[in-house]
Coordinates of C-alpha atoms in Angstrom, one line a residue:
Chain A
M1 CA 17.0 -27.9 -28.2
S2 CA 14.4 -30.4 -27.4
E3 CA 15.7 -32.8 -30.0
V4 CA 17.5 -35.3 -27.8
S5 CA 18.9 -38.0 -30.1
P6 CA 18.0 -41.6 -29.3
R7 CA 21.6 -42.3 -28.4
T8 CA 21.8 -39.7 -25.7
N9 CA 18.4 -40.8 -24.4
A10 CA 19.6 -44.3 -24.1
V11 CA 22.8 -43.0 -22.4
G12 CA 20.7 -41.1 -20.0
Q13 CA 18.7 -44.2 -19.0
A14 CA 21.8 -46.4 -18.8
R15 CA 23.5 -43.9 -16.6
E16 CA 20.6 -43.9 -14.2
V17 CA 20.8 -47.7 -14.0
N18 CA 24.6 -47.9 -13.7
E19 CA 25.2 -45.0 -11.5
G20 CA 28.7 -45.1 -10.0
G21 CA 29.6 -48.2 -12.0
Q22 CA 32.5 -48.3 -14.5
L23 CA 30.1 -48.2 -17.4
G24 CA 28.6 -45.1 -15.9
D25 CA 32.0 -43.4 -15.8
A26 CA 32.7 -44.3 -19.4
L27 CA 29.3 -43.1 -20.5
Q28 CA 29.6 -39.9 -18.5
Q29 CA 32.4 -38.9 -20.8
S30 CA 30.2 -39.2 -23.8
V31 CA 27.6 -37.2 -21.9
K32 CA 30.1 -34.4 -21.5
S33 CA 30.4 -33.9 -25.2
R34 CA 26.9 -32.5 -25.2
S35 CA 26.5 -28.7 -25.2
Y36 CA 25.9 -26.7 -22.1
V37 CA 22.4 -25.8 -23.3
Q38 CA 21.4 -29.4 -23.9
M39 CA 22.6 -30.4 -20.5
A40 CA 20.7 -27.6 -18.9
V41 CA 17.5 -28.6 -20.7
R42 CA 18.0 -32.1 -19.5
R43 CA 18.6 -31.2 -15.9
F44 CA 15.5 -28.9 -16.0
R45 CA 13.3 -31.6 -17.5
R46 CA 14.3 -34.1 -14.8
N47 CA 13.1 -31.6 -12.2
K48 CA 9.5 -32.6 -11.7
T49 CA 8.4 -29.6 -9.5
A50 CA 10.1 -27.1 -11.9
M51 CA 8.3 -28.8 -14.9
A52 CA 5.0 -28.6 -13.0
G53 CA 5.5 -24.9 -12.4
F54 CA 6.4 -24.4 -16.1
A55 CA 3.3 -26.3 -17.1
V56 CA 1.0 -24.1 -14.9
L57 CA 2.7 -21.0 -16.3
I58 CA 2.1 -22.1 -19.9
V59 CA -1.6 -22.7 -19.0
M60 CA -1.8 -19.2 -17.5
I61 CA -0.1 -17.6 -20.6
I62 CA -2.5 -19.5 -22.9
M63 CA -5.4 -18.2 -20.9
A64 CA -4.1 -14.7 -21.0
L65 CA -3.5 -14.8 -24.7
G66 CA -6.8 -16.5 -25.5
A67 CA -8.8 -14.3 -23.2
D68 CA -11.0 -13.2 -26.2
V69 CA -11.7 -16.7 -27.3
I70 CA -12.4 -17.9 -23.8
A71 CA -14.8 -15.0 -23.3
S72 CA -16.7 -15.5 -26.5
Q73 CA -16.7 -19.4 -26.5
I74 CA -16.8 -20.5 -22.9
T75 CA -18.0 -17.9 -20.5
H76 CA -20.1 -15.9 -23.0
H77 CA -19.5 -12.6 -21.1
T78 CA -17.3 -9.6 -21.8
P79 CA -15.2 -8.3 -18.9
E80 CA -17.2 -5.1 -18.8
E81 CA -20.6 -6.5 -19.3
Q82 CA -22.8 -5.8 -16.3
S83 CA -26.0 -7.4 -15.1
L84 CA -27.4 -6.0 -11.9
L85 CA -29.9 -8.9 -11.6
D86 CA -26.9 -11.2 -11.1
R87 CA -25.0 -9.3 -8.5
F88 CA -22.9 -11.5 -6.3
A89 CA -24.0 -14.7 -8.2
P90 CA -22.3 -17.6 -6.3
I91 CA -19.8 -19.9 -7.9
G92 CA -21.4 -22.3 -10.3
A93 CA -24.5 -20.1 -10.7
D94 CA -26.3 -20.4 -14.1
G95 CA -24.1 -18.7 -16.7
Y96 CA -21.4 -17.7 -14.2
V97 CA -18.8 -20.4 -13.7
L98 CA -16.9 -18.5 -10.9
G99 CA -19.7 -16.2 -9.9
A100 CA -20.2 -12.5 -10.5
D101 CA -19.1 -9.3 -8.7
D102 CA -20.9 -6.3 -7.3
V103 CA -22.3 -5.1 -10.6
G104 CA -22.8 -8.6 -12.1
R105 CA -19.6 -8.9 -14.1
D106 CA -18.5 -12.5 -14.7
T107 CA -15.6 -13.3 -12.4
A108 CA -14.1 -16.0 -14.7
T109 CA -13.9 -13.7 -17.7
R110 CA -12.4 -10.9 -15.6
L111 CA -9.8 -13.2 -14.1
V112 CA -8.7 -14.3 -17.6
Y113 CA -8.4 -10.7 -18.7
G114 CA -6.7 -9.9 -15.5
A115 CA -4.1 -12.6 -16.3
R116 CA -3.4 -10.7 -19.5
V117 CA -2.8 -7.5 -17.6
S118 CA -0.9 -9.0 -14.7
L119 CA 1.4 -11.2 -16.9
G120 CA 1.7 -8.6 -19.6
V121 CA 2.9 -5.9 -17.2
A122 CA 5.2 -8.2 -15.4
G123 CA 6.5 -9.6 -18.7
L124 CA 7.1 -6.2 -20.2
A125 CA 8.7 -5.0 -16.9
I126 CA 11.2 -7.9 -16.8
I127 CA 12.2 -7.2 -20.4
F128 CA 12.8 -3.6 -19.6
A129 CA 14.6 -4.5 -16.3
V130 CA 16.9 -7.1 -17.9
S131 CA 17.8 -4.6 -20.7
I132 CA 18.7 -1.8 -18.3
G133 CA 20.3 -4.1 -15.7
A134 CA 22.4 -5.9 -18.3
A135 CA 23.4 -2.7 -20.1
V136 CA 24.6 -1.1 -16.8
G137 CA 26.2 -4.3 -15.5
L138 CA 28.1 -5.0 -18.8
T139 CA 29.3 -1.4 -19.2
S140 CA 30.3 -1.1 -15.5
G141 CA 32.1 -4.5 -15.4
F142 CA 33.7 -4.3 -18.8
Y143 CA 35.1 -0.7 -18.6
G144 CA 35.7 -0.3 -14.9
G145 CA 37.3 2.9 -13.7
W146 CA 35.2 6.0 -13.1
V147 CA 32.3 4.7 -15.3
D148 CA 32.0 1.8 -12.9
S149 CA 32.2 4.0 -9.8
I150 CA 29.5 6.3 -11.0
L151 CA 27.1 3.5 -12.2
M152 CA 27.6 1.5 -9.0
R153 CA 26.9 4.6 -6.8
L154 CA 23.7 5.0 -8.8
V155 CA 22.9 1.3 -8.0
D156 CA 23.5 2.0 -4.3
I157 CA 21.2 5.0 -4.4
V158 CA 18.3 3.1 -6.1
L159 CA 18.8 0.1 -3.7
S160 CA 18.5 2.3 -0.6
I161 CA 15.1 3.8 -1.6
P162 CA 12.4 1.4 -0.5
T163 CA 10.9 0.2 -3.9
L164 CA 7.3 0.5 -3.0
F165 CA 7.7 4.0 -1.6
L166 CA 9.5 5.2 -4.8
L167 CA 6.8 3.6 -6.9
L168 CA 4.2 5.4 -4.7
L169 CA 6.0 8.7 -5.3
I170 CA 6.1 8.1 -9.1
T171 CA 2.4 7.1 -9.3
T172 CA 1.5 10.1 -7.2
L173 CA 3.1 12.4 -9.6
W174 CA 2.0 10.8 -12.9
R175 CA -1.0 8.8 -13.9
V176 CA 0.5 5.7 -15.5
G177 CA -1.1 3.2 -18.0
P178 CA -0.1 -0.4 -18.2
V179 CA 3.0 0.1 -20.4
L180 CA 4.3 3.0 -18.5
L181 CA 3.7 1.1 -15.3
A182 CA 5.9 -1.7 -16.6
L183 CA 8.6 0.8 -17.3
V184 CA 8.3 2.4 -13.9
I185 CA 8.5 -1.0 -12.2
A186 CA 11.5 -1.9 -14.3
A187 CA 13.1 1.4 -13.4
V188 CA 13.3 0.5 -9.7
S189 CA 14.1 -3.2 -10.1
W190 CA 17.0 -3.5 -12.4
V191 CA 19.7 -2.7 -9.8
T192 CA 20.3 -6.2 -8.3
L193 CA 20.8 -7.7 -11.8
S194 CA 23.4 -5.0 -12.7
R195 CA 25.4 -6.0 -9.7
L196 CA 25.3 -9.7 -10.6
V197 CA 26.2 -9.1 -14.2
R198 CA 29.0 -6.7 -13.3
G199 CA 30.5 -9.4 -11.0
E200 CA 30.3 -12.0 -13.7
V201 CA 31.7 -9.7 -16.4
I202 CA 34.7 -8.9 -14.2
S203 CA 35.5 -12.6 -13.9
V204 CA 34.8 -13.4 -17.5
K205 CA 36.8 -10.6 -19.0
S206 CA 40.1 -11.8 -17.6
R207 CA 39.7 -15.2 -19.2
E208 CA 42.0 -16.3 -22.0
Y209 CA 39.5 -16.4 -24.8
V210 CA 38.6 -12.8 -24.1
E211 CA 42.2 -11.8 -24.1
A212 CA 42.8 -13.7 -27.3
A213 CA 39.8 -12.0 -29.0
R214 CA 41.2 -8.6 -27.8
V215 CA 44.6 -9.4 -29.2
I216 CA 43.3 -10.1 -32.7
G217 CA 41.7 -6.7 -32.6
V218 CA 38.0 -7.4 -32.0
S219 CA 36.0 -4.2 -31.3
D220 CA 34.7 -3.6 -27.8
F221 CA 31.1 -4.0 -28.8
R222 CA 31.7 -7.3 -30.6
L223 CA 33.8 -8.5 -27.7
I224 CA 30.9 -7.8 -25.2
W225 CA 28.2 -9.2 -27.6
R226 CA 29.9 -12.4 -28.7
H227 CA 32.3 -13.3 -25.9
V228 CA 31.1 -11.8 -22.7
L229 CA 27.3 -11.7 -23.0
P230 CA 26.8 -15.5 -23.7
N231 CA 28.7 -16.3 -20.5
V232 CA 26.6 -13.9 -18.5
A233 CA 23.3 -15.0 -20.0
P234 CA 22.7 -17.8 -17.4
V235 CA 22.9 -15.4 -14.6
M236 CA 20.4 -13.1 -16.4
I237 CA 18.0 -15.9 -17.1
V238 CA 18.0 -17.1 -13.5
W239 CA 17.6 -13.6 -12.2
A240 CA 14.8 -12.9 -14.5
S241 CA 12.9 -16.1 -13.7
L242 CA 13.2 -15.5 -10.0
T243 CA 12.3 -11.8 -10.3
V244 CA 9.2 -12.1 -12.4
P245 CA 7.2 -13.3 -9.4
A246 CA 8.3 -10.3 -7.4
L247 CA 7.3 -8.0 -10.3
I248 CA 3.8 -9.7 -10.5
L249 CA 3.4 -9.1 -6.8
V250 CA 4.5 -5.4 -7.1
E251 CA 2.1 -4.8 -9.9
A252 CA -0.7 -6.5 -8.0
A253 CA 0.1 -4.6 -4.8
L254 CA 0.1 -1.2 -6.7
S255 CA -3.2 -2.1 -8.4
F256 CA -4.6 -3.2 -5.1
L257 CA -3.7 0.1 -3.6
G258 CA -5.4 1.8 -6.5
L259 CA -2.2 3.3 -7.9
G260 CA -1.5 0.8 -10.7
V261 CA -3.8 -0.5 -13.4
Q262 CA -7.0 1.5 -13.2
P263 CA -10.5 0.1 -13.5
P264 CA -12.4 -0.7 -15.6
T265 CA -9.4 -2.6 -17.0
P266 CA -9.4 -5.7 -14.8
S267 CA -6.2 -6.7 -13.1
W268 CA -5.9 -9.3 -10.3
G269 CA -4.8 -6.5 -7.9
N270 CA -7.6 -4.1 -8.6
M271 CA -10.2 -7.0 -8.6
L272 CA -9.1 -7.9 -5.1
S273 CA -9.2 -4.2 -4.1
N274 CA -12.7 -3.9 -5.4
A275 CA -13.9 -7.2 -3.8
Q276 CA -12.5 -6.1 -0.4
T277 CA -15.5 -3.7 0.0
F278 CA -18.0 -6.5 -0.6
W279 CA -16.7 -9.5 1.3
A280 CA -19.7 -9.6 3.5
H281 CA -21.6 -10.5 0.3
S282 CA -19.2 -12.8 -1.4
V283 CA -16.0 -14.2 0.1
A284 CA -15.2 -15.9 -3.2
L285 CA -14.6 -12.5 -4.8
V286 CA -11.8 -11.9 -2.4
I287 CA -10.4 -15.4 -2.5
L288 CA -10.3 -15.9 -6.3
P289 CA -8.0 -13.1 -7.6
G290 CA -5.6 -13.7 -4.7
L291 CA -5.5 -17.4 -5.5
A292 CA -4.8 -16.5 -9.1
I293 CA -1.8 -14.4 -8.1
Y294 CA -0.6 -17.0 -5.6
I295 CA -0.7 -19.9 -8.1
T296 CA 1.0 -17.9 -10.8
V297 CA 3.8 -16.6 -8.5
F298 CA 4.3 -20.0 -6.9
S299 CA 4.6 -21.8 -10.1
I300 CA 7.0 -19.3 -11.6
N301 CA 9.1 -19.5 -8.4
L302 CA 9.2 -23.3 -8.7
M303 CA 10.3 -22.9 -12.3
G304 CA 12.9 -20.3 -11.4
N305 CA 14.4 -22.6 -8.8
G306 CA 14.6 -25.4 -11.4
L307 CA 16.2 -23.1 -13.9
R308 CA 18.8 -22.0 -11.4
D309 CA 19.7 -25.6 -10.6
A310 CA 19.7 -26.5 -14.3
L311 CA 21.8 -23.6 -15.5
D312 CA 24.3 -23.4 -12.6
P313 CA 25.8 -26.8 -11.8
R314 CA 27.9 -25.2 -9.1
V315 CA 24.8 -24.4 -7.1
T316 CA 23.9 -27.6 -5.3
D317 CA 21.4 -26.4 -2.8
Chain B
M1 CA 37.6 0.1 13.5
T2 CA 37.1 3.9 14.0
R3 CA 38.7 4.5 10.6
Y4 CA 36.3 1.9 9.1
I5 CA 33.3 3.6 10.6
I6 CA 34.4 7.0 9.5
R7 CA 35.0 5.7 5.9
R8 CA 31.5 4.1 5.8
L9 CA 30.0 7.4 7.1
L10 CA 31.7 9.3 4.3
Q11 CA 30.2 6.9 1.8
V12 CA 26.7 7.8 3.1
I13 CA 27.0 11.4 1.9
P14 CA 26.9 10.7 -1.9
L15 CA 24.0 8.3 -1.3
L16 CA 22.0 10.9 0.6
I17 CA 22.7 13.5 -2.1
G18 CA 21.6 11.0 -4.8
I19 CA 18.4 10.2 -3.0
T20 CA 17.4 13.8 -2.4
L21 CA 18.4 14.6 -6.0
I22 CA 16.2 11.8 -7.5
T23 CA 13.3 12.7 -5.3
F24 CA 13.6 16.4 -6.1
L25 CA 14.0 15.8 -9.9
L26 CA 11.0 13.5 -9.9
A27 CA 8.8 16.0 -8.2
N28 CA 10.0 18.8 -10.5
A29 CA 9.6 16.8 -13.7
V30 CA 5.8 17.0 -13.2
P31 CA 4.1 19.4 -15.7
G32 CA 2.8 22.5 -14.1
S33 CA 3.8 24.2 -10.9
P34 CA 2.4 24.7 -7.4
V35 CA 0.7 27.9 -8.6
S36 CA -0.8 26.3 -11.8
N37 CA -4.3 26.1 -10.3
L38 CA -4.2 29.8 -9.5
E39 CA -4.1 30.5 -13.3
F40 CA -7.6 29.1 -13.6
N41 CA -8.9 31.5 -11.0
P42 CA -10.4 34.5 -12.8
R43 CA -10.0 36.7 -9.7
T44 CA -6.2 36.2 -9.6
S45 CA -4.4 38.6 -11.9
Q46 CA -1.3 37.6 -13.8
E47 CA 0.8 40.1 -11.8
D48 CA -0.3 38.4 -8.5
I49 CA 0.7 35.0 -9.9
D50 CA 4.1 36.3 -11.0
R51 CA 4.6 37.9 -7.6
I52 CA 3.7 34.6 -5.8
K53 CA 6.0 32.7 -8.2
E54 CA 8.8 35.1 -7.4
S55 CA 8.3 34.9 -3.6
L56 CA 8.2 31.1 -3.7
G57 CA 11.4 31.1 -5.6
L58 CA 9.9 29.3 -8.6
N59 CA 11.7 31.5 -11.1
D60 CA 15.1 30.4 -9.8
P61 CA 17.1 27.9 -11.8
L62 CA 16.6 24.3 -10.9
Y63 CA 19.9 23.8 -9.1
V64 CA 19.3 26.9 -6.9
R65 CA 15.9 25.5 -5.9
Y66 CA 17.5 22.1 -5.2
F67 CA 20.1 23.5 -2.9
T68 CA 17.5 25.7 -1.2
W69 CA 15.3 22.6 -0.6
L70 CA 18.3 20.5 0.4
G71 CA 19.4 23.2 2.9
N72 CA 15.9 23.0 4.5
V73 CA 15.8 19.2 4.5
V74 CA 19.2 19.0 6.3
Q75 CA 17.8 21.3 8.9
G76 CA 14.8 19.0 9.3
D77 CA 12.3 21.1 7.4
L78 CA 10.7 18.9 4.8
G79 CA 8.1 21.6 3.7
I80 CA 4.4 21.7 4.3
S81 CA 1.8 19.1 3.4
M82 CA -0.2 20.2 0.3
R83 CA -3.3 18.8 1.9
T84 CA -3.3 19.6 5.6
Y85 CA -0.8 22.5 5.5
R86 CA 1.0 20.9 8.5
P87 CA 4.8 20.5 8.5
V88 CA 5.7 17.3 6.8
S89 CA 8.5 16.4 9.3
S90 CA 6.3 16.5 12.4
T91 CA 3.6 14.6 10.6
I92 CA 6.1 11.8 9.8
V93 CA 7.7 11.9 13.3
E94 CA 4.2 11.4 14.8
K95 CA 3.6 8.2 12.8
L96 CA 7.1 6.8 12.8
P97 CA 7.0 5.1 16.3
N98 CA 4.0 3.0 15.2
T99 CA 5.7 1.8 12.0
L100 CA 9.0 1.1 13.8
L101 CA 7.0 -1.0 16.4
L102 CA 5.3 -2.9 13.6
T103 CA 8.3 -3.6 11.5
G104 CA 10.5 -4.3 14.6
T105 CA 8.0 -6.8 15.9
A106 CA 7.8 -8.4 12.4
L107 CA 11.6 -8.6 12.3
V108 CA 11.7 -10.4 15.7
L109 CA 8.9 -12.8 14.8
A110 CA 10.6 -13.6 11.5
L111 CA 13.9 -14.4 13.4
I112 CA 12.2 -16.4 16.0
F113 CA 10.6 -18.7 13.5
S114 CA 13.2 -18.8 10.7
I115 CA 16.3 -19.5 12.8
P116 CA 15.1 -22.8 14.5
V117 CA 13.5 -24.1 11.3
G118 CA 16.4 -23.2 9.1
V119 CA 19.0 -24.7 11.5
Y120 CA 16.9 -27.9 12.0
S121 CA 16.5 -28.3 8.3
A122 CA 20.2 -28.0 7.7
V123 CA 21.0 -30.5 10.5
K124 CA 18.4 -33.0 9.4
R125 CA 19.1 -32.5 5.7
N126 CA 17.0 -34.4 3.2
T127 CA 14.6 -35.7 5.8
P128 CA 10.8 -35.3 5.4
F129 CA 11.1 -32.3 7.8
D130 CA 13.7 -30.6 5.6
N131 CA 11.7 -31.3 2.4
A132 CA 8.5 -29.9 4.0
A133 CA 10.3 -26.8 5.2
T134 CA 11.9 -26.2 1.8
A135 CA 8.6 -26.6 0.0
G136 CA 6.9 -24.5 2.7
S137 CA 9.4 -21.7 2.3
V138 CA 8.9 -21.5 -1.5
A139 CA 5.1 -21.6 -0.9
G140 CA 5.4 -18.9 1.7
F141 CA 7.7 -16.8 -0.3
S142 CA 5.2 -16.7 -3.1
M143 CA 2.4 -15.4 -0.9
P144 CA 1.0 -12.0 -1.9
T145 CA 1.0 -10.1 1.5
F146 CA -2.1 -8.1 0.8
W147 CA -4.1 -11.3 0.1
L148 CA -2.7 -13.0 3.2
G149 CA -3.6 -10.0 5.2
L150 CA -7.2 -10.1 4.0
M151 CA -7.4 -13.8 4.6
A152 CA -6.0 -13.3 8.1
I153 CA -8.6 -10.7 8.9
L154 CA -11.4 -12.9 7.4
L155 CA -10.4 -15.9 9.6
F156 CA -9.0 -14.5 12.8
A157 CA -11.1 -11.4 13.2
V158 CA -14.4 -12.0 11.3
K159 CA -15.0 -15.8 11.4
F160 CA -13.5 -16.3 14.9
Q161 CA -16.0 -13.8 16.2
E162 CA -18.9 -15.5 14.3
W163 CA -17.8 -18.9 15.7
G164 CA -17.6 -17.4 19.2
L165 CA -13.9 -17.9 19.5
P166 CA -11.5 -15.3 21.0
A167 CA -11.1 -13.0 17.9
L168 CA -8.4 -10.5 17.2
P169 CA -9.2 -6.9 16.3
P170 CA -9.4 -6.5 12.5
G171 CA -7.4 -3.2 12.4
G172 CA -6.1 -0.1 14.0
T173 CA -3.3 0.4 16.5
H174 CA -5.5 0.5 19.7
D175 CA -9.0 0.6 20.9
L176 CA -10.3 4.1 20.3
R177 CA -12.9 4.0 23.0
T178 CA -10.6 3.0 25.9
G179 CA -7.5 4.7 24.5
G180 CA -5.7 1.3 24.5
G181 CA -3.6 -0.3 27.3
F182 CA -0.5 -2.4 26.8
W183 CA -2.3 -5.6 26.1
D184 CA -4.8 -3.9 23.8
R185 CA -1.9 -2.6 21.7
I186 CA -0.3 -6.1 21.6
E187 CA -3.6 -7.5 20.4
H188 CA -3.8 -5.0 17.6
L189 CA -0.2 -5.7 16.7
I190 CA -0.4 -9.5 16.4
L191 CA -2.1 -9.9 13.0
P192 CA -0.3 -7.1 11.0
A193 CA 3.1 -8.1 12.4
A194 CA 2.6 -11.8 11.8
V195 CA 1.5 -11.2 8.2
L196 CA 4.4 -8.8 7.6
A197 CA 6.8 -11.3 9.1
F198 CA 5.4 -14.2 7.0
V199 CA 7.2 -13.6 3.8
Q200 CA 10.5 -12.7 5.5
T201 CA 10.3 -15.9 7.5
A202 CA 10.0 -18.0 4.4
A203 CA 12.9 -16.2 2.7
W204 CA 15.2 -16.3 5.7
T205 CA 14.5 -20.0 6.5
R206 CA 16.0 -20.9 3.1
Y207 CA 19.0 -18.6 3.6
I208 CA 19.8 -19.8 7.1
R209 CA 19.5 -23.4 6.0
S210 CA 22.0 -23.0 3.1
Q211 CA 24.3 -21.0 5.4
M212 CA 24.2 -23.7 8.1
I213 CA 24.8 -26.5 5.5
E214 CA 27.9 -24.6 4.4
V215 CA 29.2 -24.2 7.9
L216 CA 28.4 -27.8 8.9
N217 CA 30.7 -29.0 6.1
Q218 CA 33.6 -27.0 7.4
D219 CA 36.7 -28.8 8.8
Y220 CA 36.4 -27.3 12.3
I221 CA 32.9 -28.9 12.7
R222 CA 34.5 -32.3 11.8
T223 CA 37.2 -31.6 14.4
A224 CA 34.7 -30.7 17.0
K225 CA 32.8 -33.9 16.3
A226 CA 35.9 -35.9 16.2
K227 CA 37.0 -34.8 19.7
G228 CA 33.7 -36.2 20.9
L229 CA 31.7 -33.1 21.6
K230 CA 28.0 -33.6 22.0
D231 CA 25.9 -32.9 18.9
Y232 CA 24.0 -30.0 20.3
I233 CA 27.3 -28.3 21.4
V234 CA 28.7 -28.8 17.9
I235 CA 25.6 -27.4 16.3
F236 CA 25.0 -24.5 18.7
R237 CA 28.4 -23.4 19.7
H238 CA 30.4 -24.1 16.6
G239 CA 27.8 -24.1 13.9
L240 CA 25.1 -21.7 14.7
R241 CA 27.4 -18.8 15.6
N242 CA 29.0 -18.9 12.3
G243 CA 25.9 -19.9 10.4
I244 CA 23.7 -16.9 11.4
L245 CA 26.5 -14.3 11.3
P246 CA 25.7 -13.3 7.6
L247 CA 22.1 -12.8 8.8
V248 CA 23.3 -9.4 10.1
T249 CA 23.8 -8.0 6.6
L250 CA 20.7 -9.7 5.5
L251 CA 18.8 -7.8 8.1
G252 CA 20.1 -4.6 6.6
I253 CA 18.9 -5.6 3.2
A254 CA 15.5 -6.6 4.6
I255 CA 14.8 -3.2 6.1
P256 CA 13.6 -1.6 2.8
D257 CA 11.4 -4.7 2.1
L258 CA 9.8 -4.4 5.5
A259 CA 9.3 -0.7 5.0
G260 CA 7.7 -1.3 1.6
G261 CA 5.6 -4.1 3.1
S262 CA 4.3 -1.7 5.8
I263 CA 2.5 0.3 3.2
I264 CA 0.3 -2.7 2.2
I265 CA 0.0 -4.0 5.7
E266 CA -0.9 -0.7 7.3
R267 CA -3.4 0.0 4.5
I268 CA -5.1 -3.4 5.0
F269 CA -5.1 -3.3 8.8
N270 CA -5.8 0.5 8.9
Y271 CA -2.7 0.7 11.1
N272 CA -1.8 4.3 11.8
G273 CA 1.8 4.5 10.7
V274 CA 4.1 5.9 8.0
G275 CA 2.9 3.4 5.4
L276 CA -0.7 4.4 5.7
L277 CA 0.4 8.0 5.7
A278 CA 2.3 7.5 2.5
F279 CA -0.7 5.7 1.0
N280 CA -3.2 8.4 1.9
A281 CA -0.7 11.1 0.7
A282 CA -0.4 9.3 -2.6
V283 CA -4.1 9.1 -3.1
N284 CA -4.5 12.7 -2.2
K285 CA -1.7 13.7 -4.6
D286 CA 0.0 15.3 -1.6
Y287 CA 3.5 15.1 -3.1
T288 CA 5.4 17.1 -0.6
L289 CA 4.4 14.6 2.0
V290 CA 5.3 11.6 -0.2
M291 CA 8.7 13.2 -1.0
G292 CA 9.3 13.7 2.7
I293 CA 8.5 10.1 3.5
V294 CA 10.7 8.8 0.8
V295 CA 13.6 10.9 2.0
V296 CA 13.2 10.0 5.6
L297 CA 12.7 6.3 5.0
S298 CA 15.6 6.1 2.6
T299 CA 17.8 7.8 5.2
L300 CA 16.7 5.3 7.8
V301 CA 17.5 2.4 5.4
I302 CA 21.0 3.8 4.7
F303 CA 21.8 4.1 8.4
G304 CA 20.2 0.7 9.1
N305 CA 22.6 -0.8 6.5
L306 CA 25.5 1.1 7.9
I307 CA 24.8 -0.2 11.4
A308 CA 24.4 -3.8 10.0
D309 CA 27.8 -3.5 8.2
V310 CA 29.6 -2.2 11.3
C311 CA 28.0 -4.9 13.5
Y312 CA 29.2 -7.5 11.0
A313 CA 32.7 -6.1 11.0
I314 CA 32.7 -6.2 14.8
L315 CA 31.3 -9.7 15.1
D316 CA 33.4 -11.3 12.4
P317 CA 37.1 -10.6 12.8
R318 CA 37.8 -12.3 9.5
I319 CA 36.3 -9.3 7.7
R320 CA 39.2 -7.1 6.4
L321 CA 38.5 -3.5 7.2
D322 CA 40.5 -1.8 4.5

């Protein structure tokens, strides 16, 4: 995908110089021969804010994945290690880059491990949510009829229950670990995607190439998999990238309320919740986890906007 | 119009059944039963437990229990709190006005800020103001409400007091010593409502901007300009009316978000409403109360959406009612 040939690069530059000119028009035709994915990647790369968001996200992911390495090589603390002599160590204190919390645990280490939990739960949740939403939307849009009616009523029902209250009910009834939490969050957030996918499928399935495939006797499954799904994929990608931030916020909110990820496993939400009690001692403890959530969510939103603009040329915001 | 309203009302019925069914099934999927803890009590004999089970109807098949429960819910009986033994419905009704006041104020605040900013951005498209507003709305939209709430308390309640500035109260619905007058209640409402409104404002600004841009590109706007009308008349009379019309349905969609947000806001500001009630009930594992709240709020959301749809149909004659 990222292998842009020298020729197309040159065309890209020439086009920017000659915008509107005759040469530009002629070159634009050669640009058109590139695939949809290549063009989307190019549009995305040109979007500086989206690329910045993408870069920040990559850094966050690397920190989350390399939490063990960071803990052993840089901060020299484990997330659970306590030291009551260093309670509320300020930022930059000896041995504590970002200070320490109420029982002397290193904030930097815990933030990095928190990234693992927060991004992990949100990542898993979005995979579940996309799977459920796409399956329902594809089935509903492709088959129509009573299947469609029943599935869409189900969507209406889930949409009318305030998400956080439903999550509250579920977490009241069951104690959930991180993986189950992701599944539960996904279970209440797939609905909007299934509506979007359904709409797209209805418009795609009446196109000629789908008709043609049907005429030569392609099975329903293959028809959906090979001919419908690739055309619905952009909608799914954009939805996913704009929904991940919301899922991170939901996980953080639940953990903040004490109903999500349980201590001692650090998550940004429960770190904030814990710090709340001690802010007379250390304001940094309250500011840092929130800032981590905010930066992550903000950068993914920027990236998501860029992806939407790149994947859907019709949307010119 | 009457037929449309009747048809929409009929559509509400399966939704309500679905919501009650989901809530009921969730509560019943939990291992154990309300009498499970009696089994650990050595002084309770097995016969007693069986008798209690029978009298509570726990031996009936699931669907019988659902319809019994549904029958009670329809009559306004949501059962009894497992913690306080008070009726769930009256507990909720007690707290509902506070939450409606909070979410209503937040809604109004969000509209007051998002409409002018959104419209002005659309009119002055691609100017520094527009770019700043767009960036600001993404930045605002990404804000975790609970963190914003904590920061707001830290600044406006704690630090302002330290600095000797007029500080706002950090939480509660009113001053408990004086019982709270009108201004006192307003004072307590400002911070939570503003924080709750913040994210909605950011989201709506974007929405209104894109709606207005679409409207301002319409032919009738060009006609209005061409016949020499003043800019502000074109924008307000011809543009704004059409531009903010879709906002009515958006309001309907925003109700569940605001309700969900109220849990976090009420928890942070210790604001005595349904959100805080739900939170406390969840912590206490008082699941009859949480079930009741879910049913009541979902019903409110459904009727909120219904009202929004009907208003939209009345306001916009282009909507076909069939």
